[in-house]
């Protein structure tokens, strides 16, 4: 299949997660992504281990963290502190469609590699700048890391058990969402360039993204003026919609409407759906404290397998709580091919595991075919590539 971004050249001057996530997604969609790294050192996340991918020669091929967000790219080693290194970046930018960077605000200006300087060389260049707090405002000069952004941006205030401390998400929530939104912005800018012939500057901030994806929880506050509390696995607006005990563990039950609740009652052998206090979702939300223990007492009498089978049979949304070993052994995950093993002869296993992009177009999963590169793997080949001015 001819991938939708084939022929698009992307220059990545980014490290850690949000910027590289943008680059990886564009590579999955067919773009030629060239990642510029410091000679010998590379992206900070190359050393964020263990675990590391074991090399065939007994060494290691960077940390698993780096491999999670850099597949499908080519690596060029260049030192911004030298004029020769800056000349390499200017040359590549002169032939790129897109540049991704996550330096602090103004950080590239001292090298003459900021958007304004490079658009003088290439007016069609689209630059996506990723920062913690954006290009302007009182916090603009500050460095921003996902953990602190989750705190500033409100998600931690509503995550965790009611009596416990605020909790961050286990995945770098703000970083990954910024990566997805950044890629979306770039695709829009590429489309817009068809009309104008000109590039543009995209300002992506982790804080903006984190506040934006508060979603329905933000509207709870903006509509009512009430602060949504931490509710653990419960839902502010739907009941029952949470984890329930089984005789041998836990399951998730997510009744999104009154009909599903009635079916749950049928499986559990109760008549709560006929009680005026519980018949409708607003009533169940109001009387949550009384109803949840009743449901939990009944689910606790059954095994996970029994509940999953019986509730699935009557179309009540229900699911297990899988660990990652169970996730990657799950028949649906296996069928969809979400785990990949990308060829890498330098790896001890001969390949590097990866998790594919969720995008499927005309039945073809959108994912790059090559593992993440080592520092400078492609310096010579990229600089000799006529598409990049070679």
Short mmCIF file of C-alpha atoms in Angstrom, two decimals:
data_model
loop_
_atom_site.label_atom_id
_atom_site.label_comp_id
_atom_site.label_asym_id
_atom_site.label_seq_id
_atom_site.Cartn_x
_atom_site.Cartn_y
_atom_site.Cartn_z
CA UNK A 1 0.00 0.00 0.00
CA UNK A 2 1.15 3.54 -0.79
CA UNK A 3 1.11 5.13 2.65
CA UNK A 4 -0.63 8.52 2.90
CA UNK A 5 2.48 10.48 3.97
CA UNK A 6 4.92 8.90 1.52
CA UNK A 7 7.13 11.66 0.11
CA UNK A 8 6.76 13.93 3.17
CA UNK A 9 10.11 14.74 4.77
CA UNK A 10 10.21 15.34 8.53
CA UNK A 11 13.19 16.72 10.44
CA UNK A 12 13.04 15.81 14.14
CA UNK A 13 15.05 17.89 16.60
CA UNK A 14 13.22 16.40 19.56
CA UNK A 15 13.93 14.09 22.45
CA UNK A 16 12.18 12.36 25.38
CA UNK A 17 8.54 11.58 24.47
CA UNK A 18 6.05 14.14 23.13
CA UNK A 19 8.11 15.30 20.13
CA UNK A 20 9.41 11.82 19.24
CA UNK A 21 5.86 10.46 19.55
CA UNK A 22 4.82 12.92 16.82
CA UNK A 23 7.72 11.78 14.65
CA UNK A 24 6.97 8.10 15.16
CA UNK A 25 3.31 8.54 14.25
CA UNK A 26 4.26 10.41 11.07
CA UNK A 27 6.78 7.67 10.24
CA UNK A 28 4.06 5.05 10.74
CA UNK A 29 1.97 6.96 8.19
CA UNK A 30 4.79 6.84 5.65
CA UNK A 31 6.83 10.01 6.20
CA UNK A 32 10.63 9.95 5.96
CA UNK A 33 11.59 11.05 9.48
CA UNK A 34 15.21 12.07 10.09
CA UNK A 35 16.09 12.43 13.76
CA UNK A 36 19.09 14.66 14.53
CA UNK A 37 20.93 13.59 17.70
CA UNK A 38 24.02 14.61 19.63
CA UNK A 39 27.00 12.54 18.49
CA UNK A 40 27.67 9.59 20.76
CA UNK A 41 24.95 10.56 23.26
CA UNK A 42 21.69 10.87 21.39
CA UNK A 43 18.21 11.19 22.83
CA UNK A 44 18.17 11.23 26.65
CA UNK A 45 15.83 8.24 26.74
CA UNK A 46 18.47 5.96 25.21
CA UNK A 47 19.80 5.61 28.78
CA UNK A 48 16.44 5.54 30.60
CA UNK A 49 16.70 1.93 31.67
CA UNK A 50 16.83 -0.86 32.49
CA UNK A 51 15.46 -2.66 30.65
CA UNK A 52 17.62 -2.31 27.57
CA UNK A 53 17.39 -4.17 24.26
CA UNK A 54 20.21 -6.70 24.40
CA UNK A 55 22.69 -6.62 21.53
CA UNK A 56 24.01 -9.70 19.75
CA UNK A 57 27.57 -8.76 20.73
CA UNK A 58 26.70 -8.70 24.44
CA UNK A 59 26.17 -4.93 24.66
CA UNK A 60 22.87 -3.08 24.51
CA UNK A 61 20.85 -1.19 21.89
CA UNK A 62 19.33 1.63 23.96
CA UNK A 63 16.58 1.48 26.58
CA UNK A 64 13.13 0.08 25.94
CA UNK A 65 11.79 3.61 26.55
CA UNK A 66 13.66 4.93 23.50
CA UNK A 67 12.44 2.05 21.34
CA UNK A 68 8.84 2.76 22.34
CA UNK A 69 8.78 6.06 20.48
CA UNK A 70 11.43 6.09 17.73
CA UNK A 71 10.73 3.28 15.28
CA UNK A 72 10.80 3.98 11.56
CA UNK A 73 13.24 6.91 11.79
CA UNK A 74 16.71 7.58 10.43
CA UNK A 75 19.34 9.00 12.78
CA UNK A 76 21.84 11.70 11.86
CA UNK A 77 24.53 12.74 14.33
CA UNK A 78 25.19 16.50 14.39
CA UNK A 79 26.49 18.84 17.08
CA UNK A 80 24.60 22.14 17.28
CA UNK A 81 27.52 23.68 19.16
CA UNK A 82 29.63 23.59 15.98
CA UNK A 83 29.05 25.49 12.76
CA UNK A 84 29.39 22.23 10.85
CA UNK A 85 26.56 20.72 12.87
CA UNK A 86 24.36 23.77 12.44
CA UNK A 87 25.03 23.71 8.70
CA UNK A 88 23.79 20.12 8.56
CA UNK A 89 20.54 21.10 10.27
CA UNK A 90 20.03 24.14 8.02
CA UNK A 91 20.59 22.00 4.95
CA UNK A 92 18.12 19.35 6.08
CA UNK A 93 15.57 22.00 7.07
CA UNK A 94 15.89 23.50 3.60
CA UNK A 95 14.51 20.27 2.13
CA UNK A 96 12.06 19.30 4.88
CA UNK A 97 8.31 19.68 4.84
CA UNK A 98 8.05 19.55 8.63
CA UNK A 99 10.36 20.19 11.55
CA UNK A 100 9.58 18.96 15.08
CA UNK A 101 11.47 20.50 18.00
CA UNK A 102 11.05 20.56 21.77
CA UNK A 103 13.68 23.02 22.92
CA UNK A 104 12.78 25.60 25.56
CA UNK A 105 11.17 28.76 24.21
CA UNK A 106 13.85 30.57 22.22
CA UNK A 107 16.31 27.71 22.68
CA UNK A 108 16.99 27.28 18.96
CA UNK A 109 17.34 30.99 18.31
CA UNK A 110 20.89 31.12 19.63
CA UNK A 111 21.86 28.55 17.01
CA UNK A 112 20.02 30.34 14.20
CA UNK A 113 17.79 27.28 13.85
CA UNK A 114 14.45 28.66 15.03
CA UNK A 115 11.39 28.74 12.80
CA UNK A 116 11.83 32.32 11.63
CA UNK A 117 15.44 31.75 10.64
CA UNK A 118 14.69 28.50 8.82
CA UNK A 119 11.60 29.73 7.01
CA UNK A 120 13.88 32.30 5.34
CA UNK A 121 15.65 29.28 3.84
CA UNK A 122 12.47 27.26 3.25
CA UNK A 123 9.19 29.26 3.22
CA UNK A 124 7.18 26.03 2.96
CA UNK A 125 8.57 24.65 6.23
CA UNK A 126 6.02 23.72 8.91
CA UNK A 127 7.60 23.84 12.37
CA UNK A 128 5.93 22.15 15.35
CA UNK A 129 7.37 23.44 18.63
CA UNK A 130 6.58 21.35 21.71
CA UNK A 131 7.05 22.93 25.14
CA UNK A 132 5.68 22.49 28.63
CA UNK A 133 3.68 25.71 28.77
CA UNK A 134 3.59 27.23 25.29
CA UNK A 135 5.39 30.03 23.47
CA UNK A 136 3.91 32.83 25.58
CA UNK A 137 2.43 33.52 29.01
CA UNK A 138 3.96 33.77 32.48
CA UNK A 139 5.10 30.13 32.54
CA UNK A 140 6.56 30.07 29.01
CA UNK A 141 10.23 30.07 30.11
CA UNK A 142 9.77 27.11 32.44
CA UNK A 143 10.76 23.54 31.64
CA UNK A 144 7.79 21.18 31.70
CA UNK A 145 7.78 17.47 32.46
CA UNK A 146 4.74 15.24 32.15
CA UNK A 147 4.45 14.51 35.89
CA UNK A 148 4.33 18.17 36.89
CA UNK A 149 2.01 18.98 33.99
CA UNK A 150 -0.43 16.34 35.23
CA UNK A 151 -0.43 18.15 38.56
CA UNK A 152 -0.75 21.68 37.18
CA UNK A 153 -3.31 20.59 34.59
CA UNK A 154 -5.75 19.07 37.06
CA UNK A 155 -5.84 15.39 36.12
CA UNK A 156 -4.17 14.31 39.38
CA UNK A 157 -6.81 16.10 41.45
CA UNK A 158 -9.43 13.70 40.10
CA UNK A 159 -7.32 10.52 39.91
CA UNK A 160 -6.90 8.18 42.87
CA UNK A 161 -8.93 6.88 45.77
CA UNK A 162 -11.09 9.39 47.68
CA UNK A 163 -9.12 8.96 50.91
CA UNK A 164 -5.73 8.61 49.22
CA UNK A 165 -3.25 11.02 47.72
CA UNK A 166 -3.55 12.41 44.17
CA UNK A 167 -2.21 9.92 41.61
CA UNK A 168 -0.64 10.37 38.18
CA UNK A 169 -1.39 8.06 35.30
CA UNK A 170 1.12 5.24 34.79
CA UNK A 171 1.71 6.31 31.17
CA UNK A 172 2.96 9.84 30.40
CA UNK A 173 -0.55 11.05 29.67
CA UNK A 174 0.22 14.69 28.75
CA UNK A 175 3.22 13.73 26.61
CA UNK A 176 1.39 11.09 24.57
CA UNK A 177 -1.71 13.22 24.03
CA UNK A 178 0.49 16.16 22.99
CA UNK A 179 2.12 13.83 20.49
CA UNK A 180 -1.23 12.81 19.03
CA UNK A 181 -2.53 16.39 18.88
CA UNK A 182 0.80 17.58 17.46
CA UNK A 183 0.60 15.06 14.63
CA UNK A 184 -3.00 16.13 13.96
CA UNK A 185 -1.92 19.78 13.80
CA UNK A 186 0.86 18.93 11.35
CA UNK A 187 -1.53 17.06 9.08
CA UNK A 188 -3.87 20.07 9.11
CA UNK A 189 -0.94 22.40 8.35
CA UNK A 190 0.15 20.24 5.42
CA UNK A 191 -3.37 20.44 4.02
CA UNK A 192 -3.46 24.20 4.59
CA UNK A 193 -0.17 24.60 2.73
CA UNK A 194 -1.86 23.37 -0.43
CA UNK A 195 -3.92 26.55 -0.43
CA UNK A 196 -1.28 29.07 0.71
CA UNK A 197 2.00 27.58 -0.47
CA UNK A 198 3.44 28.71 2.85
CA UNK A 199 4.54 26.89 5.95
CA UNK A 200 3.54 27.88 9.48
CA UNK A 201 4.51 27.59 13.12
CA UNK A 202 2.59 25.21 15.42
CA UNK A 203 2.69 25.93 19.16
CA UNK A 204 1.99 22.73 21.12
CA UNK A 205 2.03 22.96 24.92
CA UNK A 206 1.76 20.02 27.31
CA UNK A 207 -0.34 22.12 29.71
CA UNK A 208 -2.76 23.17 26.96
CA UNK A 209 -3.16 19.54 25.97
CA UNK A 210 -3.65 18.31 29.53
CA UNK A 211 -6.36 20.90 30.23
CA UNK A 212 -8.01 20.17 26.88
CA UNK A 213 -8.35 16.44 27.56
CA UNK A 214 -10.02 16.91 30.94
CA UNK A 215 -13.11 16.44 28.79
CA UNK A 216 -16.35 15.74 30.63
CA UNK A 217 -14.69 16.33 34.00
CA UNK A 218 -13.88 19.91 33.03
CA UNK A 219 -17.52 20.46 32.12
CA UNK A 220 -18.68 19.08 35.46
CA UNK A 221 -16.84 22.00 37.04
CA UNK A 222 -17.60 24.65 34.39
CA UNK A 223 -21.34 23.87 34.34
CA UNK A 224 -21.93 23.35 38.07
CA UNK A 225 -19.07 25.17 39.78
CA UNK A 226 -18.51 21.99 41.77
CA UNK A 227 -15.05 20.39 41.91
CA UNK A 228 -15.22 16.75 40.79
CA UNK A 229 -13.71 14.58 43.53
CA UNK A 230 -11.29 11.68 43.31
CA UNK A 231 -13.51 8.64 42.97
CA UNK A 232 -11.10 5.77 42.45
CA UNK A 233 -12.68 3.44 39.90
CA UNK A 234 -16.14 4.96 40.15
CA UNK A 235 -17.68 7.33 37.59
CA UNK A 236 -18.99 10.77 38.52
CA UNK A 237 -22.07 10.54 36.28
CA UNK A 238 -22.84 6.84 35.67
CA UNK A 239 -23.74 4.03 38.10
CA UNK A 240 -22.81 1.18 38.08
CA UNK A 241 -19.64 1.91 36.13
CA UNK A 242 -16.65 0.60 38.09
CA UNK A 243 -14.65 -2.35 39.38
CA UNK A 244 -16.54 -5.03 41.28
CA UNK A 245 -15.23 -8.00 43.25
CA UNK A 246 -15.62 -11.58 42.10
CA UNK A 247 -14.94 -14.71 44.11
CA UNK A 248 -11.47 -14.97 42.52
CA UNK A 249 -10.52 -11.38 41.66
CA UNK A 250 -12.14 -8.34 40.08
CA UNK A 251 -14.00 -7.37 36.91
CA UNK A 252 -15.24 -4.14 35.35
CA UNK A 253 -18.98 -3.57 34.89
CA UNK A 254 -19.99 -0.51 32.85
CA UNK A 255 -23.75 -0.05 32.57
CA UNK A 256 -24.25 2.94 30.32
CA UNK A 257 -28.05 2.86 30.32
CA UNK A 258 -31.05 1.62 32.28
CA UNK A 259 -31.60 -1.39 30.02
CA UNK A 260 -28.11 -2.69 30.70
CA UNK A 261 -28.65 -2.24 34.43
CA UNK A 262 -31.85 -4.30 34.22
CA UNK A 263 -29.93 -7.07 32.47
CA UNK A 264 -27.24 -6.95 35.17
CA UNK A 265 -29.97 -7.38 37.78
CA UNK A 266 -31.32 -10.34 35.83
CA UNK A 267 -27.95 -12.09 35.83
CA UNK A 268 -27.48 -11.42 39.54
CA UNK A 269 -31.04 -12.54 40.34
CA UNK A 270 -32.17 -9.25 41.86
CA UNK A 271 -35.00 -6.79 41.23
CA UNK A 272 -33.21 -3.50 41.93
CA UNK A 273 -34.17 -2.19 38.51
CA UNK A 274 -37.80 -2.14 39.69
CA UNK A 275 -36.97 -0.02 42.74
CA UNK A 276 -37.80 3.66 42.00
CA UNK A 277 -34.55 4.69 43.72
CA UNK A 278 -32.45 2.65 41.27
CA UNK A 279 -34.56 2.39 38.12
CA UNK A 280 -32.91 5.34 36.36
CA UNK A 281 -29.29 6.46 36.18
CA UNK A 282 -29.88 9.78 38.00
CA UNK A 283 -31.44 7.79 40.85
CA UNK A 284 -28.55 5.35 40.93
CA UNK A 285 -26.04 8.20 41.03
CA UNK A 286 -27.96 9.81 43.90
CA UNK A 287 -28.20 6.55 45.84
CA UNK A 288 -24.76 5.26 44.88
CA UNK A 289 -23.63 4.70 48.48
CA UNK A 290 -26.49 2.29 49.13
CA UNK A 291 -26.53 0.48 45.78
CA UNK A 292 -22.83 -0.27 45.19
CA UNK A 293 -22.37 -2.46 48.29
CA UNK A 294 -25.48 -4.45 47.28
CA UNK A 295 -24.07 -5.12 43.81
CA UNK A 296 -20.62 -5.95 45.20
CA UNK A 297 -22.07 -8.50 47.60
CA UNK A 298 -23.76 -10.32 44.71
CA UNK A 299 -20.85 -10.21 42.25
CA UNK A 300 -18.59 -11.55 44.98
CA UNK A 301 -20.54 -14.80 44.96
CA UNK A 302 -19.48 -15.62 41.38
CA UNK A 303 -16.17 -16.30 39.67
CA UNK A 304 -14.72 -13.89 37.14
CA UNK A 305 -15.22 -16.36 34.30
CA UNK A 306 -18.87 -16.91 35.22
CA UNK A 307 -19.66 -13.20 35.41
CA UNK A 308 -17.78 -12.39 32.21
CA UNK A 309 -19.56 -15.12 30.27
CA UNK A 310 -23.07 -14.46 31.58
CA UNK A 311 -22.94 -10.68 31.33
CA UNK A 312 -21.37 -10.79 27.86
CA UNK A 313 -24.17 -13.14 26.75
CA UNK A 314 -26.80 -10.49 27.55
CA UNK A 315 -24.74 -7.57 26.17
CA UNK A 316 -23.86 -5.94 29.47
CA UNK A 317 -20.47 -4.21 29.01
CA UNK A 318 -18.05 -6.17 31.15
CA UNK A 319 -14.37 -6.92 31.05
CA UNK A 320 -11.40 -8.37 32.90
CA UNK A 321 -8.53 -6.37 34.40
CA UNK A 322 -5.58 -7.75 32.47
CA UNK A 323 -1.93 -7.40 33.34
CA UNK A 324 0.36 -6.72 30.38
CA UNK A 325 1.16 -10.40 29.88
CA UNK A 326 -2.58 -11.07 29.59
CA UNK A 327 -3.03 -8.06 27.28
CA UNK A 328 -0.51 -9.32 24.73
CA UNK A 329 -1.93 -12.87 24.97
CA UNK A 330 -5.52 -11.66 24.56
CA UNK A 331 -7.09 -13.19 21.41
CA UNK A 332 -8.35 -9.85 20.11
CA UNK A 333 -5.00 -8.13 20.67
CA UNK A 334 -3.22 -11.03 18.96
CA UNK A 335 -5.69 -11.03 16.06
CA UNK A 336 -5.24 -7.27 15.53
CA UNK A 337 -1.46 -7.66 15.47
CA UNK A 338 -0.77 -4.98 18.06
CA UNK A 339 2.58 -6.52 19.01
CA UNK A 340 5.25 -6.27 16.36
CA UNK A 341 8.74 -7.70 16.16
CA UNK A 342 10.77 -5.38 13.95
CA UNK A 343 13.91 -6.85 12.32
CA UNK A 344 17.19 -5.70 13.89
CA UNK A 345 20.20 -7.96 13.19
CA UNK A 346 22.25 -6.21 15.88
CA UNK A 347 19.78 -7.28 18.58
CA UNK A 348 20.37 -10.55 20.43
CA UNK A 349 16.89 -11.73 19.46
CA UNK A 350 17.30 -10.58 15.86
CA UNK A 351 14.39 -8.20 16.33
CA UNK A 352 13.02 -5.50 18.63
CA UNK A 353 9.46 -5.73 19.98
CA UNK A 354 7.12 -2.81 19.37
CA UNK A 355 3.45 -1.86 19.67
CA UNK A 356 1.88 -0.74 16.43
CA UNK A 357 -0.05 2.44 15.77
CA UNK A 358 -3.82 1.92 16.19
CA UNK A 359 -4.48 3.41 12.73
CA UNK A 360 -5.72 0.97 10.04
CA UNK A 361 -6.48 2.29 6.54
CA UNK A 362 -8.19 0.04 3.98
CA UNK A 363 -7.32 -2.94 6.13
CA UNK A 364 -3.61 -2.05 6.32
CA UNK A 365 -2.14 -1.22 9.74
CA UNK A 366 -0.17 2.00 9.65
CA UNK A 367 3.19 1.17 11.20
CA UNK A 368 6.82 1.72 10.22
CA UNK A 369 8.74 -1.39 9.24
CA UNK A 370 12.07 -0.62 10.90
CA UNK A 371 13.22 -0.58 14.51
CA UNK A 372 14.51 2.56 16.20
CA UNK A 373 17.99 3.51 14.95
CA UNK A 374 21.25 3.79 16.84
CA UNK A 375 22.87 7.23 17.06
CA UNK A 376 24.17 8.32 13.66
CA UNK A 377 23.14 5.14 11.86
CA UNK A 378 22.10 7.11 8.79
CA UNK A 379 24.33 10.18 8.81
CA UNK A 380 26.10 9.22 5.58
CA UNK A 381 23.05 7.88 3.76
CA UNK A 382 20.84 10.87 4.62
CA UNK A 383 23.49 13.43 3.68
CA UNK A 384 23.92 11.59 0.35
CA UNK A 385 20.17 11.36 -0.25
CA UNK A 386 19.10 13.69 -3.10
CA UNK A 387 15.70 14.18 -1.44
CA UNK A 388 17.57 15.83 1.46
CA UNK A 389 19.91 17.87 -0.76
CA UNK A 390 22.63 15.24 -1.21
#
